[in-house]
PDB file of C-alpha atoms in Angstrom:
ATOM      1  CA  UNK A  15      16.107 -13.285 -17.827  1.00  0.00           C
ATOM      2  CA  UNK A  16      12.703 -13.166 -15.967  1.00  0.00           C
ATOM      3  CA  UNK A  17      12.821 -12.380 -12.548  1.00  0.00           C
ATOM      4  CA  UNK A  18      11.834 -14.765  -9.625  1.00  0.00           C
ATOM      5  CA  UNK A  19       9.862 -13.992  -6.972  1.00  0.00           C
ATOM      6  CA  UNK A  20       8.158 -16.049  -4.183  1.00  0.00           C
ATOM      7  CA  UNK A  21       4.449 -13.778  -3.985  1.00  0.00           C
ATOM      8  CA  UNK A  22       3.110 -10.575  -5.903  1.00  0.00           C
ATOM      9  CA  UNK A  23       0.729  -8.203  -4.170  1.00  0.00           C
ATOM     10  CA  UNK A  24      -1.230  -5.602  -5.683  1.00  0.00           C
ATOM     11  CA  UNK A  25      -0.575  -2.311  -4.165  1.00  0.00           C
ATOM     12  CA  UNK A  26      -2.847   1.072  -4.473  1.00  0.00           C
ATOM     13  CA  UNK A  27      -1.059   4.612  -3.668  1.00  0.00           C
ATOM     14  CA  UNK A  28      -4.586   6.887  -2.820  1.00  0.00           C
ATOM     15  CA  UNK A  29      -5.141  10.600  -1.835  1.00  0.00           C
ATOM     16  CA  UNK A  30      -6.264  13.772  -2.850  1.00  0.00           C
ATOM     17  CA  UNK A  31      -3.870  15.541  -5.704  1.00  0.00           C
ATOM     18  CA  UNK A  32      -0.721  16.973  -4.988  1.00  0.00           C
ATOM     19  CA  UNK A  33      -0.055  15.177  -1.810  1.00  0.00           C
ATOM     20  CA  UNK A  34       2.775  13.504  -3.591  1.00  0.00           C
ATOM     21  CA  UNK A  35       1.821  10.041  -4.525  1.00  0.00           C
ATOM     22  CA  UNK A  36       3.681   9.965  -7.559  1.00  0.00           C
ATOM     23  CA  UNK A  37       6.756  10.980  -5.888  1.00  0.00           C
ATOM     24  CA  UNK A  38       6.495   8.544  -3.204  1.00  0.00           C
ATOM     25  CA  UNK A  39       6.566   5.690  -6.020  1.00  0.00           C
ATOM     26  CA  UNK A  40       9.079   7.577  -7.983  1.00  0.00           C
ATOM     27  CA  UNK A  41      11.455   8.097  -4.925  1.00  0.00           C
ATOM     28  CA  UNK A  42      10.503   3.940  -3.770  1.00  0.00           C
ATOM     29  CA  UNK A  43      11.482   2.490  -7.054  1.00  0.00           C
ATOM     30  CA  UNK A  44      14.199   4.999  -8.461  1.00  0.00           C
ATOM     31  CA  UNK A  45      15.280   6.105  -4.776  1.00  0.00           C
ATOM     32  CA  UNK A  46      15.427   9.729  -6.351  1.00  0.00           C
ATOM     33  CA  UNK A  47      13.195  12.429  -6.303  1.00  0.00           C
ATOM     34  CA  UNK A  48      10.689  13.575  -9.177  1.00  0.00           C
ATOM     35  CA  UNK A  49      11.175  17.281  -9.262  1.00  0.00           C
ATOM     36  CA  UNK A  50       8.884  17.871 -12.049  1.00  0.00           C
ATOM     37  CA  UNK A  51       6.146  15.978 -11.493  1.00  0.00           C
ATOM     38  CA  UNK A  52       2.744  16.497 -12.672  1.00  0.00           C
ATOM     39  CA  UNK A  53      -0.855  15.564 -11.461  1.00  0.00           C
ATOM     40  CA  UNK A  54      -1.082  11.850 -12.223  1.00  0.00           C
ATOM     41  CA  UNK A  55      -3.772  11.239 -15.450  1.00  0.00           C
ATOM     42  CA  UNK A  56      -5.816   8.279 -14.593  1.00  0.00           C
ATOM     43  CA  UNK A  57      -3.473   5.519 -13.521  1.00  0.00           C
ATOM     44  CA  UNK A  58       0.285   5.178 -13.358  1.00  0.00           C
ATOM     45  CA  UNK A  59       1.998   1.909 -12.307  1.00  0.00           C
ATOM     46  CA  UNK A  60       5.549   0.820 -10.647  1.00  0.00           C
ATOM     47  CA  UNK A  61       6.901  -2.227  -9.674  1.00  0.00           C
ATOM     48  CA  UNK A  62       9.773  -3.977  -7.072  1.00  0.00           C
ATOM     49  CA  UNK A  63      11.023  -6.494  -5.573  1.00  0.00           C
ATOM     50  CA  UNK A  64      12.145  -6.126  -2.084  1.00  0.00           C
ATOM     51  CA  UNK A  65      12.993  -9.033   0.407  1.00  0.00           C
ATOM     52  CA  UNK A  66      10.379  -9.281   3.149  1.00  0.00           C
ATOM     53  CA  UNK A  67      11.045 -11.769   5.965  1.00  0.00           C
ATOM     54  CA  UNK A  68      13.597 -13.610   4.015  1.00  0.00           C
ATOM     55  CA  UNK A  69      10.743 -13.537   0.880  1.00  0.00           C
ATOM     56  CA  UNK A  70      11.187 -12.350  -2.255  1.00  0.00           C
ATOM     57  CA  UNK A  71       7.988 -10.071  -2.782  1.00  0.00           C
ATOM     58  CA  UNK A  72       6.881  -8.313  -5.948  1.00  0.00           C
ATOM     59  CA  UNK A  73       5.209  -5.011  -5.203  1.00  0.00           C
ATOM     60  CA  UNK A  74       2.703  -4.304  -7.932  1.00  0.00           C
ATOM     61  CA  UNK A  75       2.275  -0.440  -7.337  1.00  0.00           C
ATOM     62  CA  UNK A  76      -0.472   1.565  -9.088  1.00  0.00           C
ATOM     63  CA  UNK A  77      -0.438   5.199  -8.310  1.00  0.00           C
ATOM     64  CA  UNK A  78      -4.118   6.978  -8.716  1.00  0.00           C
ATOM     65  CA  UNK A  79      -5.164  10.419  -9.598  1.00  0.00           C
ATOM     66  CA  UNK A  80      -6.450  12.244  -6.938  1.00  0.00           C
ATOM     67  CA  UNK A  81      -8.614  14.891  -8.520  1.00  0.00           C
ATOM     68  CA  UNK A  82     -12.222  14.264  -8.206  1.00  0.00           C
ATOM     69  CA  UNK A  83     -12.645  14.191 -12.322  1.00  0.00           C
ATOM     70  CA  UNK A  84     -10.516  10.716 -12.511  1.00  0.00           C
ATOM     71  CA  UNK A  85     -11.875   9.321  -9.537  1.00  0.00           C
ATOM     72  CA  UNK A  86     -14.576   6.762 -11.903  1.00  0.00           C
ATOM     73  CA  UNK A  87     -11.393   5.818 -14.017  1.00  0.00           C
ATOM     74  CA  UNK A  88      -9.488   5.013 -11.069  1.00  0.00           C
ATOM     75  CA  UNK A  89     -11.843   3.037  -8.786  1.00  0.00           C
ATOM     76  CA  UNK A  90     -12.021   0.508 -11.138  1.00  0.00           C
ATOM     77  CA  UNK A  91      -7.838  -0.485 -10.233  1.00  0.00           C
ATOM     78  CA  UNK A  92      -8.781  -0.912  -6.289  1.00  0.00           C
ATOM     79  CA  UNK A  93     -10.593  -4.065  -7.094  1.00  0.00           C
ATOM     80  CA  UNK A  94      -7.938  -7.189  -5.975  1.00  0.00           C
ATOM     81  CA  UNK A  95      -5.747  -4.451  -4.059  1.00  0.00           C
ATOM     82  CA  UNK A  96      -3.910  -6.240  -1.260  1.00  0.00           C
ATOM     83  CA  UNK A  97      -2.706  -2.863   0.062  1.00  0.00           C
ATOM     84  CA  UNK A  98      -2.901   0.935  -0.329  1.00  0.00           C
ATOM     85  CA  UNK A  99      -1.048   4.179   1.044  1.00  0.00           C
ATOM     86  CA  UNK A 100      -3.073   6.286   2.084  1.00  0.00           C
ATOM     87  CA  UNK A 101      -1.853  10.220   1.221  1.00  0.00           C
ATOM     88  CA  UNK A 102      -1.969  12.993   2.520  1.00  0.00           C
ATOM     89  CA  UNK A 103       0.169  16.186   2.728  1.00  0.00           C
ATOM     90  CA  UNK A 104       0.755  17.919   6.681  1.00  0.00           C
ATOM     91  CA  UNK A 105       0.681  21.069   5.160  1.00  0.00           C
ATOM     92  CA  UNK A 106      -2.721  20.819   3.654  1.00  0.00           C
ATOM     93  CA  UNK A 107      -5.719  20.142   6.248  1.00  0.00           C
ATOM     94  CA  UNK A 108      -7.695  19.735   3.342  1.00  0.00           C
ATOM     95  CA  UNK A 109      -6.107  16.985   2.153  1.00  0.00           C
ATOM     96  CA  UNK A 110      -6.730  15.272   5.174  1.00  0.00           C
ATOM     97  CA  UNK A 111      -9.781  16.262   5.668  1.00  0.00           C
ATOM     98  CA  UNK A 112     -10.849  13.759   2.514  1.00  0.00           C
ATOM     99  CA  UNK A 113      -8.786  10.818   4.321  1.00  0.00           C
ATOM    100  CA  UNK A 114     -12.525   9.261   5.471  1.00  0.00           C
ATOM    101  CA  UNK A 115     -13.612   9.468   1.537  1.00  0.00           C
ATOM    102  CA  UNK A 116     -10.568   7.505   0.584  1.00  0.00           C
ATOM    103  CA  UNK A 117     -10.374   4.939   3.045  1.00  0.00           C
ATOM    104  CA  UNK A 118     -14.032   4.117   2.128  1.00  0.00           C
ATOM    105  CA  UNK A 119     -13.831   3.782  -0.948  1.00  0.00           C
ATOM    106  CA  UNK A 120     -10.378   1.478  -0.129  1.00  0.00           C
ATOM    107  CA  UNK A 121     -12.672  -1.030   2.106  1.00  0.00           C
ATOM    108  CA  UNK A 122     -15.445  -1.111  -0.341  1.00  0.00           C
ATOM    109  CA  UNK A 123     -13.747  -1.349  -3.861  1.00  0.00           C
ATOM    110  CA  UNK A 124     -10.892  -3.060  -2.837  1.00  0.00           C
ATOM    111  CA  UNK A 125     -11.527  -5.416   0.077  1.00  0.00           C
ATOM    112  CA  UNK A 126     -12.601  -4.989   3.744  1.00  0.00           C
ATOM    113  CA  UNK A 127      -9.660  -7.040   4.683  1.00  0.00           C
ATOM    114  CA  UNK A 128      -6.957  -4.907   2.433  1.00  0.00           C
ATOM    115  CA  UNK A 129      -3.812  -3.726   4.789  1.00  0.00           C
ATOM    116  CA  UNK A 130      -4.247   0.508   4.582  1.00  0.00           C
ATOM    117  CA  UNK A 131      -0.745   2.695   6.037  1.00  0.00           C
ATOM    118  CA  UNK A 132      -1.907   5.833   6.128  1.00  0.00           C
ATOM    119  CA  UNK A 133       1.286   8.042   4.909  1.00  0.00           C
ATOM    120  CA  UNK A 134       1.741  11.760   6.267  1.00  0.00           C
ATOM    121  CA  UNK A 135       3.903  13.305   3.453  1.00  0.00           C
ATOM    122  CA  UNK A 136       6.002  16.146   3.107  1.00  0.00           C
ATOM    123  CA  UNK A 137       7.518  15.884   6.392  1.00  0.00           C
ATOM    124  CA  UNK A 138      10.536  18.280   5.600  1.00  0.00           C
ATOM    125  CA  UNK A 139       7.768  21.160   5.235  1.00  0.00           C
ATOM    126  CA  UNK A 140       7.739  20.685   8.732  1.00  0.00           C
ATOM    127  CA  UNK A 141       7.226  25.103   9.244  1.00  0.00           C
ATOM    128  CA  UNK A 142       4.149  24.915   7.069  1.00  0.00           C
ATOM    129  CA  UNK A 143       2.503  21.598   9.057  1.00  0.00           C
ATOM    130  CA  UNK A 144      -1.129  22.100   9.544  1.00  0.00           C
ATOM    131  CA  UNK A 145      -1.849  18.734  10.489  1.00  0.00           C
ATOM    132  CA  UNK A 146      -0.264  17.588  13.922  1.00  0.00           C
ATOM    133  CA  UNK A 147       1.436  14.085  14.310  1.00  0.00           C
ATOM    134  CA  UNK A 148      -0.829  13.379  16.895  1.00  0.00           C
ATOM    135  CA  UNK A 149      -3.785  13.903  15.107  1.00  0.00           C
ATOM    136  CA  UNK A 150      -2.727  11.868  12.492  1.00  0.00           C
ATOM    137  CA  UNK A 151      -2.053   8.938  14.757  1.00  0.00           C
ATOM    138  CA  UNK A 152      -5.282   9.309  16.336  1.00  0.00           C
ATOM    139  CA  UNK A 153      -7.281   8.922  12.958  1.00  0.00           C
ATOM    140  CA  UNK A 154      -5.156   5.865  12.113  1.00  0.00           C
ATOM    141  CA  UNK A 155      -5.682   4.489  15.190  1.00  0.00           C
ATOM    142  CA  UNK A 156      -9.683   4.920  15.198  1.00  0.00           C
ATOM    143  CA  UNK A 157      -9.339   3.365  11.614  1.00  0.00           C
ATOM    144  CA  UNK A 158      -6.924   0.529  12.558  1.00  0.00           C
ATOM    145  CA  UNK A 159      -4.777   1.747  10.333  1.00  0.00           C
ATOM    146  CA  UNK A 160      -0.516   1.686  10.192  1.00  0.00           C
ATOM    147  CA  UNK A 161       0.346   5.073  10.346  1.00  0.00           C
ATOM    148  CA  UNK A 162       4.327   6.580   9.221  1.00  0.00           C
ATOM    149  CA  UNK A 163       5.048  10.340   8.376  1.00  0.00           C
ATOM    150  CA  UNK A 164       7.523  10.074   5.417  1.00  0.00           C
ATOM    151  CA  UNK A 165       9.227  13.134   2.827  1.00  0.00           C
ATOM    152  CA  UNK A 166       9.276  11.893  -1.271  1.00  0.00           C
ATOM    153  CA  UNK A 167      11.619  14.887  -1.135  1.00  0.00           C
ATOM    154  CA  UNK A 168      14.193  13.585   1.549  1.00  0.00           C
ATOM    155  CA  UNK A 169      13.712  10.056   0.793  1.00  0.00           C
ATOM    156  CA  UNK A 170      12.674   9.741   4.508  1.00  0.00           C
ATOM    157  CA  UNK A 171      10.862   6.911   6.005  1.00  0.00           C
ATOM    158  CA  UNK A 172       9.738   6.075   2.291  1.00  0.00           C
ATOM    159  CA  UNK A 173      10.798   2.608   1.530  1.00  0.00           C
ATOM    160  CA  UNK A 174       9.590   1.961   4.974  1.00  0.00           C
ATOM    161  CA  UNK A 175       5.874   2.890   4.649  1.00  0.00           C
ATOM    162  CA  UNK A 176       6.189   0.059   1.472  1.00  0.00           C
ATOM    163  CA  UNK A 177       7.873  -2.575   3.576  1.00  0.00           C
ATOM    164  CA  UNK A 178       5.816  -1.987   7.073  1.00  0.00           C
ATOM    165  CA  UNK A 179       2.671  -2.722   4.959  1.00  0.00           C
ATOM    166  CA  UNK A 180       3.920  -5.162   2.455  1.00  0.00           C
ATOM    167  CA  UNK A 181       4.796  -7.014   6.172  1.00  0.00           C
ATOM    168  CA  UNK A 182       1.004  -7.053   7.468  1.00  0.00           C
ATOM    169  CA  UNK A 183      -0.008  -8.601   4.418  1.00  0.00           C
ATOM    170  CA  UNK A 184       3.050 -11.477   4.369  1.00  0.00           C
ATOM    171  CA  UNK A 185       1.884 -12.043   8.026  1.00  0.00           C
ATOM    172  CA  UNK A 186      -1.540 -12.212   7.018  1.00  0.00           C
ATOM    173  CA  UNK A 187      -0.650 -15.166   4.638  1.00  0.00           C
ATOM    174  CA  UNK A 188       1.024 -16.620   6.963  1.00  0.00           C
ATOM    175  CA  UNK A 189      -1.853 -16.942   9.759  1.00  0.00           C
ATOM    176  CA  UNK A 190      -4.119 -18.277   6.913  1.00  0.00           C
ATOM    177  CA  UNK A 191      -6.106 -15.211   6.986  1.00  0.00           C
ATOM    178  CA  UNK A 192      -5.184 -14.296   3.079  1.00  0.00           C
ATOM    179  CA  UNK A 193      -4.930 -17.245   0.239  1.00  0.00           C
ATOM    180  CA  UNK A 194      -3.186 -16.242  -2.541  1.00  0.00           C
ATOM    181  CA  UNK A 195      -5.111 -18.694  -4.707  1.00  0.00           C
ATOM    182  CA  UNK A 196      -8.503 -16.863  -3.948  1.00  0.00           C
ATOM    183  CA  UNK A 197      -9.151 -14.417  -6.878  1.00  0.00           C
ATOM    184  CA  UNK A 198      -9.132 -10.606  -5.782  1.00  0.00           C
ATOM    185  CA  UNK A 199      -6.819 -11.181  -2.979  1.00  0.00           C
ATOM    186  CA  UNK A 200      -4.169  -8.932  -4.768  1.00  0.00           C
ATOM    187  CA  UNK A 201      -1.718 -11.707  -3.630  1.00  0.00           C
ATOM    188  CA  UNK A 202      -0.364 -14.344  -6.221  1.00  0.00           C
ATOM    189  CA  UNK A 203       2.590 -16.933  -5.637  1.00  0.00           C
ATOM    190  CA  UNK A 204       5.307 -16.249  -8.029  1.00  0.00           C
ATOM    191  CA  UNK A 205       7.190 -19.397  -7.581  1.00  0.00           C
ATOM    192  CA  UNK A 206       5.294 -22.749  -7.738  1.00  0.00           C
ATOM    193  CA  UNK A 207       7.289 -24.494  -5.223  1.00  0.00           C
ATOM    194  CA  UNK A 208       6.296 -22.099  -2.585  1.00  0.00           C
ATOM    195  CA  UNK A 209       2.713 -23.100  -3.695  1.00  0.00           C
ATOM    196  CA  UNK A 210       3.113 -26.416  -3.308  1.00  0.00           C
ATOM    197  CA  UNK A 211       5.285 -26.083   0.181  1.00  0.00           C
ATOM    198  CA  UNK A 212       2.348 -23.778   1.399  1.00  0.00           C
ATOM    199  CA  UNK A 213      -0.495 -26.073   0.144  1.00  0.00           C
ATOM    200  CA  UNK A 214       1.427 -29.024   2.294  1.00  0.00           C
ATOM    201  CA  UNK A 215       1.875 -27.038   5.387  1.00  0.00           C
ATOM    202  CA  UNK A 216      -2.269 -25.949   5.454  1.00  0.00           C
ATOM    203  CA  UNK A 217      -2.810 -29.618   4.946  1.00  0.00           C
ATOM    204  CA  UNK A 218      -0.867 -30.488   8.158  1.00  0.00           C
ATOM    205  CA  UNK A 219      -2.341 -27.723  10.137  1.00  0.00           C
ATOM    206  CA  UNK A 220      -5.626 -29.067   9.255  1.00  0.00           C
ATOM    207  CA  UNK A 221      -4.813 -32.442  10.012  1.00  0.00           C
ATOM    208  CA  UNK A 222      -3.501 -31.247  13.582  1.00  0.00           C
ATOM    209  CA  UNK A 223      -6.494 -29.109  14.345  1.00  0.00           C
ATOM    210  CA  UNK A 224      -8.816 -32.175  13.711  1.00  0.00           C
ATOM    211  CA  UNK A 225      -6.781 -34.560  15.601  1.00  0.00           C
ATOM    212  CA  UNK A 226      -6.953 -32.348  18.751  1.00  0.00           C
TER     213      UNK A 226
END
């Protein structure tokens, strides 16, 4: 039996290698952790569905490779993103250190409009933190960015990071900012009543913003 959903979105997991993107999707879908992960090869891809605002949403999750030698194969999946993680690790200041690089290449390749949470892994290495949570917060708010410290390890604020984006985006459809119908968006309806409900509802909005 196929499984119904009412939208999909296209999500992108970015950040420098061995920040632990793969075991923030591994943790999300399998709500384990990935003890002997690898660096990611090129692409790998997850998927869920999680409620969101009483909507059934299909997250469409690719995870990238961070090192720099992948980084021509894996542009070419941020086209149609409708929202990334952005990774890094608080132990490694060079890992966020490249954070600018990443979200950069998120605005361009993806979409200026694409909803970024900038993700502060590794949180229960909290003796070998190099980057403060202050910092952090700073960066993500000069980049008007969401911003959540999580652990792949712990399972700790992990499902959240997914959800507290995935949210931005639903809200975005729902303020007409996002149409699902417009290619690239990284959104798609996944039920076809929903499409038509939706379609009905702009139509009255527009009929009540010319009548005023």
């Amino acid at each position: 039996m196929s499984e119904t959903y009412d939208f999909l979105f296209k999500f992108l997991v970015i950040g420098s290698a061995g920040t632990g993107k793969s075991c923030l999707l591994h943790q999300f879908i399998e709500s384990k952790f990935k003890a002997d992960s690898n660096h990611t090869i090129g692409v790998e891809f997850g998927s869920k569905v999680v409620n969101i605002g009483g909507k059934s949403v299909k997250l469409q999750i690719w995870d990238t490779a961070g090192q720099e030698r992948f980084r021509s194969v894996t542009r070419s999946y941020y086209r149609g993103a409708a929202g990334a993680l952005l990774v890094y690790d608080i132990t490694s200041r060079e890992s966020y250190n490249s954070l600018s690089n990443w979200l950069v290449d998120a605005r361009t390749l993806a979409s200026p409009n694409i909803a970024v949470l900038l993700v502060g892994n590794k949180k229960d290495l909290e003796e070998d933190r190099e980057v403060t949570f202050l910092e952090a917060s700073r960066f993500a708010q000069e980049n008007e960015l969401m911003f959540l410290e999580t652990s792949a390890l712990t399972g700790e604020n992990v499902e959240e990071a997914f959800l507290k984006c995935s949210k931005t985006i639903l809200a975005k459809i729902e303020a007409g900012e996002l149409d699902p119908e417009r290619i690239g968006s990284g959104i798609q309806y996944g039920d076809a009543s929903l499409r038509r409900l939706t379609r009905h509802q702009q139509r009255q909005q527009r009929s009540l913003d010319c009548a005023c």
